[in-house]
Short mmCIF file of C-alpha atoms and ligand atoms in Angstrom, two decimals:
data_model
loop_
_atom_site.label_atom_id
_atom_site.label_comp_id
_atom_site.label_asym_id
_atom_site.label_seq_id
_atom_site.Cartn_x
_atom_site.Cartn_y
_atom_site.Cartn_z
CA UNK V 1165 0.00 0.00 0.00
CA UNK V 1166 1.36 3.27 -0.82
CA UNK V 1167 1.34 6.27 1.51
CA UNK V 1168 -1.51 9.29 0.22
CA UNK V 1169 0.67 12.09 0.31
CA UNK V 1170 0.11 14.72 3.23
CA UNK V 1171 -1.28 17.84 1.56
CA UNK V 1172 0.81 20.26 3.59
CA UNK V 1173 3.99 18.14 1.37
CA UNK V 1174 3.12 19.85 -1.81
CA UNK V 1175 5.46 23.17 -1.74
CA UNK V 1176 2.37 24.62 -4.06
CA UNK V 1177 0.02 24.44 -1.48
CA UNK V 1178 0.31 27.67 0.60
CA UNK V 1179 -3.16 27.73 2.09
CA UNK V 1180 -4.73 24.96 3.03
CA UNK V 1181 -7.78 24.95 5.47
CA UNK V 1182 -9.67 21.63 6.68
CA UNK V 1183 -12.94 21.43 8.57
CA UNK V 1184 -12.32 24.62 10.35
CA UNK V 1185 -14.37 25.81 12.71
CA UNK V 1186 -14.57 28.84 14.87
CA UNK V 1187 -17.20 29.92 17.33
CA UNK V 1188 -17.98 32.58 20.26
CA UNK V 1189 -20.69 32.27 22.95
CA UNK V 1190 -23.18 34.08 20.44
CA UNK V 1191 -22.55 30.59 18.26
CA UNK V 1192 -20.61 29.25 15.65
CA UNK V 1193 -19.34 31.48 12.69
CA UNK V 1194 -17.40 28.83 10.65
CA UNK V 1195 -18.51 25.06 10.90
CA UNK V 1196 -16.10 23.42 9.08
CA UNK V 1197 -14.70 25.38 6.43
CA UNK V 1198 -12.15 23.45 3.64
CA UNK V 1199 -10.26 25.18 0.88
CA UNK V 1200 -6.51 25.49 -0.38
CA UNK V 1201 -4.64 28.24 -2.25
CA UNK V 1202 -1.87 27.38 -4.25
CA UNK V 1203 1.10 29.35 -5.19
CA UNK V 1204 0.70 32.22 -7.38
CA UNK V 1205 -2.93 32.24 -6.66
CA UNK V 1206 -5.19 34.66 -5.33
CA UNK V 1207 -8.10 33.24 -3.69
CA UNK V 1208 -11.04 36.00 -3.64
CA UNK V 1209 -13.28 35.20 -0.50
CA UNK V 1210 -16.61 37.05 -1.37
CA UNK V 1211 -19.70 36.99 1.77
CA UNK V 1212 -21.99 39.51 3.76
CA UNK V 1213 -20.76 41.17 6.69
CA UNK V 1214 -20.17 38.26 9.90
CA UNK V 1215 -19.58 35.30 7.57
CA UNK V 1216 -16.36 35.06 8.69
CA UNK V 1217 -13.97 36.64 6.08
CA UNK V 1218 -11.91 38.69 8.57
CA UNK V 1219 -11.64 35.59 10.98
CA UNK V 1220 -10.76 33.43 8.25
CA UNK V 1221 -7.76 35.58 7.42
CA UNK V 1222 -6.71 36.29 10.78
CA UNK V 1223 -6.51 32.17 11.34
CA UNK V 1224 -4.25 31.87 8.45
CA UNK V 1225 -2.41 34.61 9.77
CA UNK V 1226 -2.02 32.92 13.17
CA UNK V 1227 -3.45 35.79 14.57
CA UNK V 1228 -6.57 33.60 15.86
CA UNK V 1229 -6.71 30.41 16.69
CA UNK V 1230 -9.33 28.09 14.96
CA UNK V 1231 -11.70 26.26 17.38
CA UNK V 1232 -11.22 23.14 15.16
CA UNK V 1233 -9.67 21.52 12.23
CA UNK V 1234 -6.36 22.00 10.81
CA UNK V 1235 -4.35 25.08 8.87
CA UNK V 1236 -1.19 24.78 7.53
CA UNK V 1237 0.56 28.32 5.42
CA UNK V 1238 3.66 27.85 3.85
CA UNK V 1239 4.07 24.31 4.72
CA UNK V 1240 3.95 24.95 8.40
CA UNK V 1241 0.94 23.81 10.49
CA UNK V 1242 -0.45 26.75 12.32
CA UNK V 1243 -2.56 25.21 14.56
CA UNK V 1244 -0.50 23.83 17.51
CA UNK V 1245 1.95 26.30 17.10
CA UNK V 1246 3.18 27.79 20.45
CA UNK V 1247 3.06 31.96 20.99
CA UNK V 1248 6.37 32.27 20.35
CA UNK V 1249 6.05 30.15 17.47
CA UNK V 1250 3.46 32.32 15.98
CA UNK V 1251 5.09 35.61 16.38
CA UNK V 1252 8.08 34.12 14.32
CA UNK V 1253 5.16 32.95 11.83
CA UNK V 1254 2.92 35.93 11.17
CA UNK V 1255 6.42 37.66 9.80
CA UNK V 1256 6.06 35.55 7.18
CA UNK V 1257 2.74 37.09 5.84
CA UNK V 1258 2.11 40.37 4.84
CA UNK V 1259 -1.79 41.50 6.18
CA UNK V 1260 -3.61 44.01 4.81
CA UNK V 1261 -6.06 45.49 7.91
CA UNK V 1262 -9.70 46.23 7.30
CA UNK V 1263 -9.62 49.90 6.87
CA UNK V 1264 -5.81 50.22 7.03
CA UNK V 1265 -5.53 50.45 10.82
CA UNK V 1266 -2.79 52.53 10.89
CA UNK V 1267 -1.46 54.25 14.06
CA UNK V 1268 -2.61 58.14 13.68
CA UNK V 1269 -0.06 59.86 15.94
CA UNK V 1270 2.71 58.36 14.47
CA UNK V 1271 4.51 58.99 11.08
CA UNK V 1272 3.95 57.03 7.62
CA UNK V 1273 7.66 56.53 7.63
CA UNK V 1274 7.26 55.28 11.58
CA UNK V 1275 3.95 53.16 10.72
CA UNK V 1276 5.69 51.44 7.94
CA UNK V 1277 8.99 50.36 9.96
CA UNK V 1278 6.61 49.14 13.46
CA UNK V 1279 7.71 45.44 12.61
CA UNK V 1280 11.56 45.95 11.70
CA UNK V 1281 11.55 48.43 14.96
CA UNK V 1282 10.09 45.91 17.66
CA UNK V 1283 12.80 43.22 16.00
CA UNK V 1284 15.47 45.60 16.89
CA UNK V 1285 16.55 45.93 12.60
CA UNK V 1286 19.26 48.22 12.66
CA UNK V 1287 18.10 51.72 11.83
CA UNK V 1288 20.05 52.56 8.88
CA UNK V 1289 18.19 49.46 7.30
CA UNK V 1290 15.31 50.30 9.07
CA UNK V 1291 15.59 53.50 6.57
CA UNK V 1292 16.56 51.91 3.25
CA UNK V 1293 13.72 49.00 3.58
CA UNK V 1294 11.06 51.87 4.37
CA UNK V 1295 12.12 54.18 1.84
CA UNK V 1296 11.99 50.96 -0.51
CA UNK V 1297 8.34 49.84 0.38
CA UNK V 1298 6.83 53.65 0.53
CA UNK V 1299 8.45 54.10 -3.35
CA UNK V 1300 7.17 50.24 -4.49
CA UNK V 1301 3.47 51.90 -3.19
CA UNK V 1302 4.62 55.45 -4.49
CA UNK V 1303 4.08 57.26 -1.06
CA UNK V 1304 7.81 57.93 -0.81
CA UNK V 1305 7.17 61.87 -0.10
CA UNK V 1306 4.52 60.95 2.71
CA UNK V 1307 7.27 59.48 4.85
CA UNK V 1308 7.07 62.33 7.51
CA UNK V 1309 3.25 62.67 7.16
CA UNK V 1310 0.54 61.62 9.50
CA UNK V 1311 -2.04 59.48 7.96
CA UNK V 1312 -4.87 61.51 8.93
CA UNK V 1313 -3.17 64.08 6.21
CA UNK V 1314 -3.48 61.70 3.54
CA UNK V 1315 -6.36 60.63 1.46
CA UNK V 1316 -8.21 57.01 2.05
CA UNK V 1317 -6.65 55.98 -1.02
CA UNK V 1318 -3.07 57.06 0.15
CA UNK V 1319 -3.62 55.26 3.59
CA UNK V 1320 -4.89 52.05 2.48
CA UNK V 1321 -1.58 52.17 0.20
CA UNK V 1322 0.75 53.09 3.23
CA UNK V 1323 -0.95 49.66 5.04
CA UNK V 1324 -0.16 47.74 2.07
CA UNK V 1325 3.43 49.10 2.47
CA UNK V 1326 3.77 48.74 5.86
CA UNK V 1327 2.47 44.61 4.95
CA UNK V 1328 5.59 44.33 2.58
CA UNK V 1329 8.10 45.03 4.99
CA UNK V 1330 9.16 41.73 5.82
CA UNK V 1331 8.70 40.26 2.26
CA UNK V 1332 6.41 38.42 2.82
CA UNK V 1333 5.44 35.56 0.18
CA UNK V 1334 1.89 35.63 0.66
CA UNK V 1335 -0.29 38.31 1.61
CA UNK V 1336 -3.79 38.41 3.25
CA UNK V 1337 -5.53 41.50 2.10
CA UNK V 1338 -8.70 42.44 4.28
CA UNK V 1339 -11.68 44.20 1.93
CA UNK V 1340 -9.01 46.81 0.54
CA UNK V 1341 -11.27 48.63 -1.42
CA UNK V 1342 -13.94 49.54 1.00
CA UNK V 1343 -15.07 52.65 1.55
CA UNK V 1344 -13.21 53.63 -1.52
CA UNK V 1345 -14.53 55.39 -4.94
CA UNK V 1346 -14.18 53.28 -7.91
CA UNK V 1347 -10.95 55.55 -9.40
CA UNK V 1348 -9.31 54.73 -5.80
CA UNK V 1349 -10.52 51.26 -5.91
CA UNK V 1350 -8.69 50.49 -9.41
CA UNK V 1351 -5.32 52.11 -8.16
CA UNK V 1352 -5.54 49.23 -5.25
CA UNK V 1353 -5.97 46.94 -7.73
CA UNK V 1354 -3.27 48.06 -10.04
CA UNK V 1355 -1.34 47.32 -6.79
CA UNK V 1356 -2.45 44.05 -6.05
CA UNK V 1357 -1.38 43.11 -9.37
CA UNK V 1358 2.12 44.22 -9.40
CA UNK V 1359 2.81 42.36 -6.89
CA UNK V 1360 1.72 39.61 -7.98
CA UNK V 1361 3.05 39.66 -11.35
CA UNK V 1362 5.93 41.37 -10.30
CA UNK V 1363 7.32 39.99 -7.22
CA UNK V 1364 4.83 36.21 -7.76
CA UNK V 1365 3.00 37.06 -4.51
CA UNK V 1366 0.16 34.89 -3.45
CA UNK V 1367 -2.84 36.17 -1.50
CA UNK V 1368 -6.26 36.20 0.27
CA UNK V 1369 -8.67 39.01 -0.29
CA UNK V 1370 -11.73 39.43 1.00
CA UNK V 1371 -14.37 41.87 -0.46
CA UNK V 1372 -17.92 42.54 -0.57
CA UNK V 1373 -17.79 43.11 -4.76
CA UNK V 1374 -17.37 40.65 -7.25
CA UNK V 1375 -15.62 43.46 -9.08
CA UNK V 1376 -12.48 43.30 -7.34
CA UNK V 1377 -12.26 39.61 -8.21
CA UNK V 1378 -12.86 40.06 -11.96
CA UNK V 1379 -10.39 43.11 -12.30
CA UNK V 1380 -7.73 40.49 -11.06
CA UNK V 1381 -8.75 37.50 -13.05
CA UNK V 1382 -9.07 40.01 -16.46
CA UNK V 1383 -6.00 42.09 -15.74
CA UNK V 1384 -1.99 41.96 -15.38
CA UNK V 1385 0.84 44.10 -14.76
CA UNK V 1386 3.13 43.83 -17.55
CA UNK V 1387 6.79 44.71 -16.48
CA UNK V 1388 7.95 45.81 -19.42
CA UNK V 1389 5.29 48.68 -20.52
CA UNK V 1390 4.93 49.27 -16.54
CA UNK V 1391 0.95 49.48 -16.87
CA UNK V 1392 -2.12 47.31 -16.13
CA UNK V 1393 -3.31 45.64 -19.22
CA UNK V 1394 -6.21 43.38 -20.03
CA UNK V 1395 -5.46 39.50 -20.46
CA UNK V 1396 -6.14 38.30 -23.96
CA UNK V 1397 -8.52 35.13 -24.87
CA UNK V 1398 -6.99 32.17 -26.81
CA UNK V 1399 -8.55 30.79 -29.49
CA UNK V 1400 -11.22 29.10 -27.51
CA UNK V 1401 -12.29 32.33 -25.40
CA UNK V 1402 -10.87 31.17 -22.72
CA UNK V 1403 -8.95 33.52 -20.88
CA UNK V 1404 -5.04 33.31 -21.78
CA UNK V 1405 -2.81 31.77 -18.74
CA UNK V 1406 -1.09 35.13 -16.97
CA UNK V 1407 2.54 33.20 -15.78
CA UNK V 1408 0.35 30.43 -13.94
CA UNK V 1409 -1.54 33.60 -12.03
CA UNK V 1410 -4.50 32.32 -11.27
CA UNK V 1411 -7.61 34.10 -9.62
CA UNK V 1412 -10.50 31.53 -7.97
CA UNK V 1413 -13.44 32.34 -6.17
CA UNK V 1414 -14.89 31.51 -2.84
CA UNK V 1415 -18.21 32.66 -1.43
CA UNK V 1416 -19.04 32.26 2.17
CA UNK V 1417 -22.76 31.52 3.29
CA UNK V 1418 -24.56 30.27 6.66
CA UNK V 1419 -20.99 29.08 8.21
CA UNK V 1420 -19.74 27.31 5.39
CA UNK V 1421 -18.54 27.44 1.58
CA UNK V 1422 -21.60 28.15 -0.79
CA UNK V 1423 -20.11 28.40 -3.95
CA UNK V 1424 -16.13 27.79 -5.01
CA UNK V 1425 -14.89 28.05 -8.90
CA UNK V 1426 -13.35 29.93 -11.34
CA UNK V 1427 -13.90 33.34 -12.87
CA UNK V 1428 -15.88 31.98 -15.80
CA UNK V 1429 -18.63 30.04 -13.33
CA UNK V 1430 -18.64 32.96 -11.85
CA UNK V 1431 -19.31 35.02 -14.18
CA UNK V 1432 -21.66 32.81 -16.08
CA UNK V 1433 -23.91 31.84 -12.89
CA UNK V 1434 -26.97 32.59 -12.59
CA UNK V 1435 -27.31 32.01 -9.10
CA UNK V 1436 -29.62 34.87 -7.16
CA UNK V 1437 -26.96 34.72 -4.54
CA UNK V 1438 -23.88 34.96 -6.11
CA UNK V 1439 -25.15 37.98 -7.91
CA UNK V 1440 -25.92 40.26 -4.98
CA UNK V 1441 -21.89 40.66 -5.05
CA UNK V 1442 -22.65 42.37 -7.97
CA UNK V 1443 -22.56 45.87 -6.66
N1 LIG R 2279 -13.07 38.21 18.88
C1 LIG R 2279 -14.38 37.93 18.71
N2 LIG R 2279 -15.18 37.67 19.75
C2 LIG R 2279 -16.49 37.40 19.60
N3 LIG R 2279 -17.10 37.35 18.40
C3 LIG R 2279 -16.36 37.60 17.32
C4 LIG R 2279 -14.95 37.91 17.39
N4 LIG R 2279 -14.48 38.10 16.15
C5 LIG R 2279 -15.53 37.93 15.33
N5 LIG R 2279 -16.64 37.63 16.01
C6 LIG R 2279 -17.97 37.35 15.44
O1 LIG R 2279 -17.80 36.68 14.21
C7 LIG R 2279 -18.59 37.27 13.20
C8 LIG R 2279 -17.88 37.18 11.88
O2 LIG R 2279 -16.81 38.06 11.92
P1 LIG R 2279 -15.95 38.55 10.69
O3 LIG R 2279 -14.93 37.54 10.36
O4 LIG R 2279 -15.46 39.89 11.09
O5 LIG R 2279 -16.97 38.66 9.47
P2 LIG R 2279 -16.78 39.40 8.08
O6 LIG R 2279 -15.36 39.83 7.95
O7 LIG R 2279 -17.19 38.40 7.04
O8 LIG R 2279 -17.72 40.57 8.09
C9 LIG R 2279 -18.86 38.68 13.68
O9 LIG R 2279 -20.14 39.11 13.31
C10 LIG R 2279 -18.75 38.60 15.17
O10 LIG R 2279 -20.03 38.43 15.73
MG1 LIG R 2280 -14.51 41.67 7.78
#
């Protein structure tokens, strides 16, 4: 008999989440929630408000510990880790805050290095990593701002920086185009996709709109001309392959997974559910 190979084995696997369940005293929010995300991918996680999209991030983060189940992110099995443990984890993975939750009464430049400062990095590379970040966001002249001087577009681009500090390969983004106009919203996007085209990053994003989803399924950030441009279809229609960048769909619903597949079954659904993402 031969062994079935652990899922948490295959290096493609960066996300994988089985039977997870989390719960308060009001009642369970997740009852045993599966999915994976492999490498490369980005793994849109549409639902209403308290279906657990925030939680579910902040359990792959290892910022919140699942009631049940079993995560493992990067081939390392959160779950079981120790506190210690998980501080050396969530350094590993870049997260994007609901609303940016920046600190107000300190600087951009100050918000941006938090991480590198409480690991005691060495201040002149303290400077040359922010400076680096701020410029890959193009916020390098808000470095001695405040955020409440800057625009909700500008801040919710200073949290992405400040998410990039450590490198991260994967990166959880929490709805990062709420509250935004639809101009702001697109230069998020455009920002999402550089890094992923760019530096390969792999992510979570939860969102309320569909929208977000389909601008990163239909659109890449092409190196060379430095802009966003749409995919192309190959001869069948089909959308052409983006460098194995993939974008899939997952829609929360009552506690569990309601609907999970690929751009096109999105799109061409005509479930009365799905569509209320359509905003
Ligand atoms: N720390 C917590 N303590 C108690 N209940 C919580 C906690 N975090 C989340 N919840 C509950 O879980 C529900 C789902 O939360 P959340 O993941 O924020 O949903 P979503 O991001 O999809 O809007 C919330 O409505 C809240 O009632
Ligand atoms: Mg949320």
């Amino acid at each position: 008999m031969t062994a079935t190979p652990q899922p948490t084995s295959d290096p493609a696997l960066v996300v994988v989440f089985e039977n997870v369940r989390i719960g308060f005293d009001e009642g369970e929010i997740l009852r045993g929630v599966s999915f994976d995300v492999r490498e490369r991918e980005t793994l849109v996680l549409l639902g209403e408000t308290g279906t657990g999209k925030t939680l579910t991030l902040k359990i792959a983060a290892g910022l919140m510990l699942a009631t049940s189940g079993k995560v493992s992110v990067l081939g390392e099995e959160v779950t079981g880790k120790t506190e210690n443990e998980l501080l050396e984890f969530r350094r590993k993975i870049g997260f994007v805050f609901q609303e940016g939750a920046l600190f107000d009464s300190m600087t951009v430049g100050d918000n941006v290095a938090f991480r590198l400062r409480e690991d005691r990095v060495d201040e002149a590379e303290v400077d040359q990593r922010v400076q680096e970040v701020l410029q890959f966001v193009e916020l390098e002249h808000t470095a001695e701002q405040f955020p409440p001087e800057l625009s909700g577009g500008m801040r919710r681009r200073v949290a992405i920086a400040r998410a990039l500090i450590d490198r991260p390969a994967i990166v959880l983004y929490d709805s990062p185009t709420a509250g935004l106009d639809p101009v702001t919203s697109q230069t998020i996007i455009a920002l999402i996709l550089r890094l992923r085209d760019v530096y390969g990053v792999t992510a979570m994003l939860a969102t309320h709109r569909l929208q977000d989803g389909f601008a990163l399924a239909n659109f890449r950030f092409n190196p060379e001309t430095k802009r966003v441009e749409r995919n192309g279809t190959d001869r069948t229609g089909a959308p052409e392959k983006n460098h194995g960048a993939t974008t899939r769909f997952l829609v929360y619903r009552d506690g569990g997974v309601y609907f999970e597949g690929s751009p096109e079954e999105v799109a061409n659904s005509q479930d009365a559910y799905l569509k209320r993402f359509l905003v």
